[in-house]
């Protein structure tokens, strides 16, 4: 049986999570080639090549989206709604999953879209996938993302010191976790 989230989008006040389509590749080609996004999300701190992005999109994103584990993030407060990111629950095992999210356009950063998307995805993971814990990793210098995750209910669980590429300053990755009891789900947001 197809998960409910794939029949109808998951919706909040300003974002909707929808199944990815092949047209979304154009956005991925832009986002995953962006140096600042690579600095905030990738351990090697380098953007992906075009062939790496295409392979990632075709072999990971599209199949995960079809299974109801990966979603496009649409900003519904623009006319027409536009794709601004992607989020997923990966490494699903033993009632635990790993949350991943990327908001692509820089002008959409710090506007609350990511927080709404994370809330929807966490609610989906707990309610539809029956997860008991969701974890994520975030660089210690990505303070905006850390504040967003904390607003949803994620808590710092541990810290990993990273061996960064030569010439880059040292960094740490915070591992954060959320359970159904720590989840902060506002009443004005809904999931289908």
Short mmCIF file of C-alpha atoms in Angstrom, two decimals:
data_model
loop_
_atom_site.label_atom_id
_atom_site.label_comp_id
_atom_site.label_asym_id
_atom_site.label_seq_id
_atom_site.Cartn_x
_atom_site.Cartn_y
_atom_site.Cartn_z
CA UNK A 1 0.00 0.00 0.00
CA UNK A 2 1.30 3.46 -0.93
CA UNK A 3 1.99 5.78 2.04
CA UNK A 4 -0.59 8.55 2.47
CA UNK A 5 2.08 11.21 1.97
CA UNK A 6 2.59 10.06 -1.61
CA UNK A 7 -1.07 10.39 -2.55
CA UNK A 8 -1.38 13.88 -1.07
CA UNK A 9 1.39 16.31 -0.17
CA UNK A 10 2.31 16.90 3.44
CA UNK A 11 1.45 20.53 4.10
CA UNK A 12 2.31 23.21 6.62
CA UNK A 13 1.66 26.93 6.61
CA UNK A 14 4.21 27.84 3.89
CA UNK A 15 5.66 24.57 2.60
CA UNK A 16 4.48 21.28 1.15
CA UNK A 17 6.47 18.06 0.85
CA UNK A 18 5.79 16.34 -2.48
CA UNK A 19 7.13 13.43 -4.47
CA UNK A 20 10.12 14.37 -6.66
CA UNK A 21 9.68 14.33 -10.45
CA UNK A 22 12.30 14.03 -13.19
CA UNK A 23 11.97 17.79 -13.78
CA UNK A 24 13.56 18.38 -10.36
CA UNK A 25 16.98 17.34 -11.71
CA UNK A 26 17.52 20.91 -12.99
CA UNK A 27 17.29 22.21 -9.42
CA UNK A 28 19.64 19.53 -8.09
CA UNK A 29 22.20 20.46 -10.76
CA UNK A 30 22.20 24.01 -9.42
CA UNK A 31 22.03 23.26 -5.69
CA UNK A 32 24.61 20.48 -5.46
CA UNK A 33 27.12 22.47 -7.51
CA UNK A 34 26.87 25.43 -5.09
CA UNK A 35 30.06 26.01 -3.06
CA UNK A 36 28.33 27.47 0.00
CA UNK A 37 25.86 24.56 0.18
CA UNK A 38 28.80 22.14 -0.09
CA UNK A 39 30.57 23.95 2.77
CA UNK A 40 27.47 23.61 4.97
CA UNK A 41 26.57 20.01 4.12
CA UNK A 42 29.48 17.97 2.77
CA UNK A 43 32.40 16.54 4.76
CA UNK A 44 34.81 17.07 1.86
CA UNK A 45 33.47 20.65 1.48
CA UNK A 46 33.42 20.42 -2.33
CA UNK A 47 30.45 20.62 -4.72
CA UNK A 48 29.45 17.54 -6.71
CA UNK A 49 30.26 17.30 -10.42
CA UNK A 50 27.43 17.21 -12.96
CA UNK A 51 27.78 13.44 -13.45
CA UNK A 52 27.79 12.85 -9.67
CA UNK A 53 24.62 14.93 -9.30
CA UNK A 54 22.82 13.11 -12.11
CA UNK A 55 23.80 9.72 -10.69
CA UNK A 56 22.75 10.75 -7.17
CA UNK A 57 19.40 12.04 -8.41
CA UNK A 58 18.63 8.98 -10.55
CA UNK A 59 19.86 6.24 -8.21
CA UNK A 60 19.11 7.68 -4.76
CA UNK A 61 16.60 10.54 -4.89
CA UNK A 62 14.04 9.20 -7.38
CA UNK A 63 13.82 5.65 -5.92
CA UNK A 64 13.67 7.03 -2.34
CA UNK A 65 10.94 9.46 -3.37
CA UNK A 66 8.92 6.64 -4.92
CA UNK A 67 9.17 4.71 -1.60
CA UNK A 68 7.96 7.73 0.41
CA UNK A 69 11.30 8.42 2.09
CA UNK A 70 12.40 11.52 0.13
CA UNK A 71 10.44 14.66 -0.74
CA UNK A 72 10.76 17.88 -2.64
CA UNK A 73 10.14 20.98 -0.55
CA UNK A 74 7.79 23.43 -2.23
CA UNK A 75 7.31 27.01 -1.03
CA UNK A 76 3.54 27.38 -1.20
CA UNK A 77 3.59 31.08 -0.31
CA UNK A 78 4.86 31.95 -3.80
CA UNK A 79 2.74 32.01 -6.96
CA UNK A 80 3.08 29.52 -8.44
CA UNK A 81 4.56 27.32 -5.68
CA UNK A 82 8.23 26.62 -6.35
CA UNK A 83 10.66 23.88 -5.45
CA UNK A 84 13.19 25.20 -2.92
CA UNK A 85 14.74 22.05 -1.48
CA UNK A 86 14.75 18.38 -0.69
CA UNK A 87 14.49 16.34 2.50
CA UNK A 88 14.57 12.67 3.33
CA UNK A 89 14.60 9.98 5.97
CA UNK A 90 17.42 7.53 5.29
CA UNK A 91 19.13 4.62 7.02
CA UNK A 92 15.78 3.30 8.24
CA UNK A 93 16.37 0.40 10.61
CA UNK A 94 15.22 -0.70 14.07
CA UNK A 95 12.60 2.10 14.28
CA UNK A 96 15.30 4.76 13.70
CA UNK A 97 15.98 7.01 10.72
CA UNK A 98 18.41 9.74 9.69
CA UNK A 99 17.01 13.10 8.60
CA UNK A 100 18.64 14.99 5.74
CA UNK A 101 17.54 18.37 4.37
CA UNK A 102 18.78 20.95 1.91
CA UNK A 103 17.25 24.34 1.12
CA UNK A 104 18.79 25.39 -2.18
CA UNK A 105 18.14 29.06 -3.01
CA UNK A 106 20.17 31.33 -0.69
CA UNK A 107 17.30 33.84 -0.57
CA UNK A 108 15.16 31.14 1.12
CA UNK A 109 17.64 30.63 3.97
CA UNK A 110 16.65 31.92 7.39
CA UNK A 111 12.99 32.31 6.42
CA UNK A 112 11.57 29.34 8.36
CA UNK A 113 11.01 27.06 5.34
CA UNK A 114 13.50 24.49 6.60
CA UNK A 115 11.97 24.42 10.08
CA UNK A 116 8.49 23.79 8.65
CA UNK A 117 9.82 21.07 6.34
CA UNK A 118 11.68 19.36 9.19
CA UNK A 119 8.53 19.41 11.35
CA UNK A 120 6.51 17.81 8.56
CA UNK A 121 9.14 15.16 7.89
CA UNK A 122 9.56 14.32 11.58
CA UNK A 123 5.78 14.02 12.01
CA UNK A 124 5.66 11.77 8.93
CA UNK A 125 8.48 9.60 10.31
CA UNK A 126 6.79 9.15 13.67
CA UNK A 127 3.19 8.82 12.47
CA UNK A 128 3.49 6.94 9.16
CA UNK A 129 6.84 5.14 9.32
CA UNK A 130 6.41 4.39 13.05
CA UNK A 131 9.93 5.53 13.93
CA UNK A 132 10.83 5.92 17.60
CA UNK A 133 13.92 8.08 17.02
CA UNK A 134 15.22 10.33 14.25
CA UNK A 135 18.84 11.47 14.17
CA UNK A 136 20.81 13.96 12.11
CA UNK A 137 24.31 15.35 11.77
CA UNK A 138 25.11 19.06 11.46
CA UNK A 139 28.40 20.97 11.41
CA UNK A 140 29.03 23.01 14.56
CA UNK A 141 29.46 26.19 12.50
CA UNK A 142 26.00 25.87 10.90
CA UNK A 143 24.32 27.79 13.71
CA UNK A 144 21.19 28.65 11.70
CA UNK A 145 20.47 24.96 11.05
CA UNK A 146 21.16 24.02 14.68
CA UNK A 147 18.64 26.64 15.92
CA UNK A 148 16.08 25.33 13.42
CA UNK A 149 16.50 21.73 14.56
CA UNK A 150 16.26 22.76 18.23
CA UNK A 151 12.96 24.58 17.54
CA UNK A 152 11.53 21.28 16.28
CA UNK A 153 12.74 19.40 19.37
CA UNK A 154 16.10 17.91 18.35
CA UNK A 155 18.66 17.74 21.14
CA UNK A 156 22.45 17.48 21.04
CA UNK A 157 23.46 13.85 21.64
CA UNK A 158 27.19 13.76 20.89
CA UNK A 159 30.02 15.47 19.03
CA UNK A 160 32.42 14.06 16.47
CA UNK A 161 35.70 15.82 15.69
CA UNK A 162 36.15 15.84 11.92
CA UNK A 163 39.32 15.51 9.90
CA UNK A 164 38.72 18.35 7.45
CA UNK A 165 40.47 18.59 4.07
CA UNK A 166 43.93 20.18 4.13
CA UNK A 167 43.81 23.94 4.52
CA UNK A 168 40.35 24.10 6.11
CA UNK A 169 39.77 25.02 9.76
CA UNK A 170 38.94 22.22 12.19
CA UNK A 171 35.27 21.40 12.57
CA UNK A 172 32.98 19.20 14.57
CA UNK A 173 29.76 17.45 13.68
CA UNK A 174 26.96 17.50 16.21
CA UNK A 175 24.78 14.43 16.27
CA UNK A 176 21.25 15.43 17.25
CA UNK A 177 18.27 13.25 18.08
CA UNK A 178 14.52 13.58 18.50
CA UNK A 179 11.87 11.24 19.88
CA UNK A 180 8.08 11.54 19.81
CA UNK A 181 8.12 12.94 23.36
CA UNK A 182 10.55 15.77 22.52
CA UNK A 183 8.91 16.65 19.18
CA UNK A 184 7.53 20.21 19.04
CA UNK A 185 4.60 20.07 16.59
CA UNK A 186 2.79 23.44 16.34
CA UNK A 187 -0.98 23.33 16.18
CA UNK A 188 -1.10 25.50 13.05
CA UNK A 189 0.79 22.94 10.96
CA UNK A 190 -0.75 19.72 9.74
CA UNK A 191 0.39 16.54 8.09
CA UNK A 192 -1.87 14.30 6.03
#
